[in-house]
Each structure stands twice: as C-alpha cells, then as structure tokens.
Tab-separated table of C-alpha atoms in Angstrom:
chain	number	residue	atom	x	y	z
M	1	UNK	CA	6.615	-9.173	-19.548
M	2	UNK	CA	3.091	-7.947	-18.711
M	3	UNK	CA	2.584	-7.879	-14.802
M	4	UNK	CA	-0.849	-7.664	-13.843
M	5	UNK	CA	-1.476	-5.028	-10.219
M	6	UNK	CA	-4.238	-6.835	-8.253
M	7	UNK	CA	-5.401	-3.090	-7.791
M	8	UNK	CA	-7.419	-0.386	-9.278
M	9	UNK	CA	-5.561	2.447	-7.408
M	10	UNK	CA	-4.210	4.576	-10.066
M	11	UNK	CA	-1.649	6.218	-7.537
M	12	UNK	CA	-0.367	2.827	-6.831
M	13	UNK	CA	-0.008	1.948	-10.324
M	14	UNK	CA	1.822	5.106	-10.541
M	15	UNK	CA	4.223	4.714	-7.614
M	16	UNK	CA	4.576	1.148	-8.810
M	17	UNK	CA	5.572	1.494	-12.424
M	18	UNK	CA	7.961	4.425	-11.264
M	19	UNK	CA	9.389	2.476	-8.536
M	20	UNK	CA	9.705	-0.839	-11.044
M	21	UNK	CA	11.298	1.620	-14.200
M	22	UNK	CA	14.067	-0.196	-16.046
M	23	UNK	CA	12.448	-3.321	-16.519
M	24	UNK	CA	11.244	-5.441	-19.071
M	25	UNK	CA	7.685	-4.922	-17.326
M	26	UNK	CA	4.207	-3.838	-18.562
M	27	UNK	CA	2.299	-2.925	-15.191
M	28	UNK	CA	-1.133	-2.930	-16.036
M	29	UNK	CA	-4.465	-2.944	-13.581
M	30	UNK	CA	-7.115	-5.940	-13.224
M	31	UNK	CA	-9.835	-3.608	-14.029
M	32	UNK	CA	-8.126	-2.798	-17.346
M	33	UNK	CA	-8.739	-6.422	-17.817
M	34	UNK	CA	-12.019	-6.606	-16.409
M	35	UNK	CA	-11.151	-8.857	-12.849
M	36	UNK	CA	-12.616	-7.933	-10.010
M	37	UNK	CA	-10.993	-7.049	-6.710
M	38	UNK	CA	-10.120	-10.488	-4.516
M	39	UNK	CA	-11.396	-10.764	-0.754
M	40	UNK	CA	-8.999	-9.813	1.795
M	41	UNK	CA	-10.258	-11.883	4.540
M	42	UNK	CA	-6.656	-12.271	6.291
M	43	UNK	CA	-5.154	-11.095	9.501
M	44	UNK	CA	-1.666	-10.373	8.127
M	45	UNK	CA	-0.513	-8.104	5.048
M	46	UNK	CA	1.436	-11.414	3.359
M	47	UNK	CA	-1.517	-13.362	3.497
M	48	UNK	CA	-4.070	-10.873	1.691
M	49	UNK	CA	-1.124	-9.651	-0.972
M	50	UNK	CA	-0.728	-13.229	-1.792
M	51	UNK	CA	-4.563	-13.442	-1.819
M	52	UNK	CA	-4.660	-11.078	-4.372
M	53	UNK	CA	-1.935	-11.618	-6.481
M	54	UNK	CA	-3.367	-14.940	-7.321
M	55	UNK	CA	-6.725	-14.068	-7.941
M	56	UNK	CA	-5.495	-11.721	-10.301
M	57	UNK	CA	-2.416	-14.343	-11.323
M	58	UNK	CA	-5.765	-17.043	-12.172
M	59	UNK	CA	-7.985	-14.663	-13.791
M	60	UNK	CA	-5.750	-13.254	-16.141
M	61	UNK	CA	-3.187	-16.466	-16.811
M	62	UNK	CA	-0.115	-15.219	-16.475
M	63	UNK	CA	2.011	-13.083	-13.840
M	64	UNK	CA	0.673	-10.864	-11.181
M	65	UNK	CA	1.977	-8.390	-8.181
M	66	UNK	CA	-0.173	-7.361	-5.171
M	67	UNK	CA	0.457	-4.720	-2.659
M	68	UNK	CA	-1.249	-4.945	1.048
M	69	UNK	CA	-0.004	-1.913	3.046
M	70	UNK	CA	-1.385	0.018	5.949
M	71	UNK	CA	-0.369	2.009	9.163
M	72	UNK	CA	0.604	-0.089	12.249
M	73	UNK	CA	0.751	1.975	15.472
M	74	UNK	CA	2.718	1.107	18.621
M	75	UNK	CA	0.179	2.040	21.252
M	76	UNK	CA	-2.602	0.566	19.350
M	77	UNK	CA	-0.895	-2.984	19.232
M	78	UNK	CA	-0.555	-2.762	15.979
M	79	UNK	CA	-3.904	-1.529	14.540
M	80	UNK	CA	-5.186	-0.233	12.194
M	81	UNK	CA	-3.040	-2.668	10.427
M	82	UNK	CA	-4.607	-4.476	7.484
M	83	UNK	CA	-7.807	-3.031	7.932
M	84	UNK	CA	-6.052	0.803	8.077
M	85	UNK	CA	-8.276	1.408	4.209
M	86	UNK	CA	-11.753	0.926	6.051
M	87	UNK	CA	-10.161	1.748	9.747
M	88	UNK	CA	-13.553	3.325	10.482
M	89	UNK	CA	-15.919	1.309	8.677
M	90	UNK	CA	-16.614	1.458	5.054
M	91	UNK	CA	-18.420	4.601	4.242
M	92	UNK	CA	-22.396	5.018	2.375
M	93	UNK	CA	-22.136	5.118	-1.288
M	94	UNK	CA	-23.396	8.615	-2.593
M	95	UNK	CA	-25.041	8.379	-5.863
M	96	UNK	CA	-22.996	10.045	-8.378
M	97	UNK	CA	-20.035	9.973	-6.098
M	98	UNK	CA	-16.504	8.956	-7.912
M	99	UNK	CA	-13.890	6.817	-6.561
M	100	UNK	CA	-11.755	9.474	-5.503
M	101	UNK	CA	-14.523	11.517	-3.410
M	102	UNK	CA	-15.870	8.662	-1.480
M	103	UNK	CA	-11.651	7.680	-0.930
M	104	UNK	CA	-11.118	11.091	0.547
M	105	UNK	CA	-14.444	11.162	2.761
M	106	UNK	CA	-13.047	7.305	4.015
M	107	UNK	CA	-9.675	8.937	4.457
M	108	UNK	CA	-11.170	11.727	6.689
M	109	UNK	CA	-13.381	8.958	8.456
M	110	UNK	CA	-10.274	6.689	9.447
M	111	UNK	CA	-7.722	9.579	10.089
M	112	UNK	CA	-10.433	11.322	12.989
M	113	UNK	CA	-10.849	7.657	14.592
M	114	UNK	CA	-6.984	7.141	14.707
M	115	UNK	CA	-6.408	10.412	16.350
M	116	UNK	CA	-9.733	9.860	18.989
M	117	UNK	CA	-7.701	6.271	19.927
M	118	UNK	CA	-4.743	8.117	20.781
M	119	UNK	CA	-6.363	10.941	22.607
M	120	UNK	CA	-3.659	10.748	25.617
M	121	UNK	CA	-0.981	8.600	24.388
M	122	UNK	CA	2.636	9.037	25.178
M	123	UNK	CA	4.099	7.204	22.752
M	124	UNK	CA	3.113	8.761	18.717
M	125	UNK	CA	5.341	5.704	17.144
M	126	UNK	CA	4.340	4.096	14.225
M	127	UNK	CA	5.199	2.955	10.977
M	128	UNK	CA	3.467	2.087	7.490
M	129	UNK	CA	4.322	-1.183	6.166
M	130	UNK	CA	4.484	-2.714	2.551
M	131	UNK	CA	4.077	-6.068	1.071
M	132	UNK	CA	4.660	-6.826	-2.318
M	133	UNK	CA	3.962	-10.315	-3.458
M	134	UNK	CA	4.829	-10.971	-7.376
M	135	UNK	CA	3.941	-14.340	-9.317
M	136	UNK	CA	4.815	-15.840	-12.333
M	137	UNK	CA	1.509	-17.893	-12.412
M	138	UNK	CA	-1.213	-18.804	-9.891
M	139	UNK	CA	0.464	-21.640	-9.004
M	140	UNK	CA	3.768	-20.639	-8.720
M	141	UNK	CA	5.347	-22.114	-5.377
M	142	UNK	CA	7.779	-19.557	-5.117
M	143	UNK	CA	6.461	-16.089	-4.781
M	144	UNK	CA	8.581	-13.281	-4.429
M	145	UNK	CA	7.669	-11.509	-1.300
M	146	UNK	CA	9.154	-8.273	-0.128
M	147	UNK	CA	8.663	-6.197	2.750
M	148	UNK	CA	9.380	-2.506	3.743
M	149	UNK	CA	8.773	-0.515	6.613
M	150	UNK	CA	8.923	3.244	6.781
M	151	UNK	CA	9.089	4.389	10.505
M	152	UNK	CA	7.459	7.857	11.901
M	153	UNK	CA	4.828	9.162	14.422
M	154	UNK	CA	1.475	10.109	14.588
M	155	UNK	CA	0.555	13.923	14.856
M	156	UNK	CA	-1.880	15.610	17.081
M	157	UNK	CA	-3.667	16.990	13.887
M	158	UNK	CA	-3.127	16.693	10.333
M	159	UNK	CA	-0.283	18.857	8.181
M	160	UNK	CA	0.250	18.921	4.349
M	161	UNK	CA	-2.146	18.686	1.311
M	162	UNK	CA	-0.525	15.921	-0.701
M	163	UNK	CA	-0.642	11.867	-0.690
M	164	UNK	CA	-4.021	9.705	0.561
M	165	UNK	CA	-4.664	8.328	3.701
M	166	UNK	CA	-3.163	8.874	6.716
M	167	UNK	CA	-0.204	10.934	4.938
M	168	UNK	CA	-1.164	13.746	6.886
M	169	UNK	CA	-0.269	12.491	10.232
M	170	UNK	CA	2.702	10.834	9.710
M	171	UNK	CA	5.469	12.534	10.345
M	172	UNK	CA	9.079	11.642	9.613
M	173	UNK	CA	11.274	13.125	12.063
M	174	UNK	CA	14.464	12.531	9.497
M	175	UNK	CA	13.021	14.304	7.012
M	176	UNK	CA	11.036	16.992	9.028
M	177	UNK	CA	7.939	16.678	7.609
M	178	UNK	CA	4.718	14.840	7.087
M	179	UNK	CA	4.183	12.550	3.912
M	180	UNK	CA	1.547	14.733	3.106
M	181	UNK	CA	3.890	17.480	2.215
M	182	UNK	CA	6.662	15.810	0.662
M	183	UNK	CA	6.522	15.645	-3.216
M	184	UNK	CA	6.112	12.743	-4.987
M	185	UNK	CA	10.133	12.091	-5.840
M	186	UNK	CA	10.716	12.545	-1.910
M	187	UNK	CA	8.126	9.733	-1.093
M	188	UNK	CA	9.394	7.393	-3.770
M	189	UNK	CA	12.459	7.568	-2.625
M	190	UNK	CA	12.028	7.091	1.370
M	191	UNK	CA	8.452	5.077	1.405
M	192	UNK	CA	7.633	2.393	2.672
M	193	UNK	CA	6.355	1.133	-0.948
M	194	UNK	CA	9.983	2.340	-2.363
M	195	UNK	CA	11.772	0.339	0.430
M	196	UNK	CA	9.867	-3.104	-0.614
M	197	UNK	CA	9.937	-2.339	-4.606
M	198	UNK	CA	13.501	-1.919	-4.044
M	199	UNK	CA	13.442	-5.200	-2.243
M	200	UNK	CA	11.372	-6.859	-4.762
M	201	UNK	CA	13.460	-5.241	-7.727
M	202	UNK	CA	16.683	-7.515	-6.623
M	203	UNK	CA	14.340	-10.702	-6.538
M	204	UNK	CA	13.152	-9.763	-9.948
M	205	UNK	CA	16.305	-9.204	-11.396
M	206	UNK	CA	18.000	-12.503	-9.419
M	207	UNK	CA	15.325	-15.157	-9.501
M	208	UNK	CA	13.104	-13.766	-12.623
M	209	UNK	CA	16.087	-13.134	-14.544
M	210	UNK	CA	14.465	-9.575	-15.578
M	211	UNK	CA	17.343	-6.690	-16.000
C-alpha cells in the first residue's frame, strides 16, 4: 500500500519509514509527486495533521499520513506549540541557500528566542508532542489519529551536535542526555514520533488490516 507523507522532510521520512518497518507500506513524499505543502492555519497539532493529510490524501487519490509536532513548554503555557518550526518568525530566503541551511539558521533563530522567554524561569518542563493522522482517502470519516508525548526540560544553553530543532535543549533526565546527542536508534526508540508511530502501528494493523 503506497502511503503518501504530507511532508518534504527527508529526516521525517526517514524516522517514519523506520518507525513503520514491517508493513505492507510504501512511504513516499508529496513532493516526489509534485503536491505542494497544505496551509497549517490551526491552533492545535490534530487539526493541521489532519489538514495535511488530506490535502495530500485529495491530491494524490489514495492514502495519506501527516505528522504536526512541536515543543510545548510549561512556563510558556504551552508555546511554541504548533508554531515551534517558525517560533521566531520565518527567516529571509538567501539566494542560493538549500533547504537544509536556511532549516538550521531557523533552528538557531527559534532555539535563542525560547531560551530569552525563559530567562528566569523556575520551572525547565516541557515536552515535544506528536500527531500522526493516517487516511485511507480524503474522505475517509475515520482517521487514525495517534498521539505521543516525550517529556524533558529545557537547558540553559544548547548540548549535542545531532537531530534538528530544538534537540539541543531538551534534555531527558531518564536517559541523561539531550536529543541532540543521542543516536538515531536511541531517539527512535524513546521519541515522541516513536511513541505515536507505535500508537498508530496498532491502528494500522487493527482497523487497516495491514500486518
């Protein structure tokens, strides 16, 4: 069954298709197919996943998944939330620039703001947050929709060299470090993406009928 990712991240796709192995699933990306990305114009991570899994589920005719995930912080009620990807504002284009470069001067950009907002703060809790939304069709009235959560707390400054984002920050007390230094079999075994593929792996398998 070809599943089409309402996402161009390749390190998605990765952590997807790794998370997803077993099944009778070809992940593939919109952009292979030529769809564009969806608006996310939604105040909750359900709403924009199931945003975007239909656009993609429409354009392509057939089945879709879609992945909204961010950072939600305790003493920021919640923020940066859905927005956490353009936390400080979408960054200039540069000429020439690739995906990745402009990604990693956004990253830097949303991970300084974060840290300014909780210049003083007692409580460092947060946690990053995955919803997975798969559908059969555009119109399917039952989406699958699971959720995982992946608890930790925000650092003073950043430690490790690996993941995106705000990976650097987080750090997970039961595993004693950040998810910027764990290697990639740690994360996709503890995330917060591993914790709703696992979720959305049962509903596949029960409701789907995939094994």
């Amino acid at each position: 069954m070809r599943l089409v990712l309402a996402s161009n991240n390749a390190k998605k796709l990765a952590e997807l298709r790794a998370l997803l192995a077993g099944l009778p699933l070809e992940i593939v990306t919109q952009g292979e197919l030529g769809i564009v990305e969806a608006e996310e114009p939604h105040h909750t991570f359900v709403e924009n996943a199931l945003a975007k899994a239909r656009h993609a589920a429409r354009a392509c005719g057939g089945a879709a998944i879609a992945d909204d995930s961010g950072l939600c912080v305790n003493a920021l009620g919640g923020s940066p939330g859905v927005i956490s990807a353009h936390y400080a504002g979408e960054v200039d284009v540069i000429a020439g620039e690739d995906r990745e470069a402009r990604r990693r001067r956004q990253d830097a950009l949303n991970n300084a703001l974060l840290l300014e907002r909780l210049q003083g703060a007692a409580d460092r809790r947060a946690h990053f947050i995955s919803t997975l939304v798969a559908l059969r069709h555009a119109d399917d009235p039952e989406p699958l929709i699971a959720v995982g959560r992946w608890p930790g707390e925000v650092l003073d400054s950043p430690r490790g060299n690996g993941g995106f984002g705000y990976d650097p920050l987080m750090m997970i007390p039961e595993l004693g470090a950040t998810v910027a230094e764990l290697d990639a079999d740690r994360k996709n075994r503890f995330s917060h993406r591993a914790r709703s593929a696992a979720a959305l792996r049962e509903q596949l398998v029960q409701v789907w009928r995939l094994a």
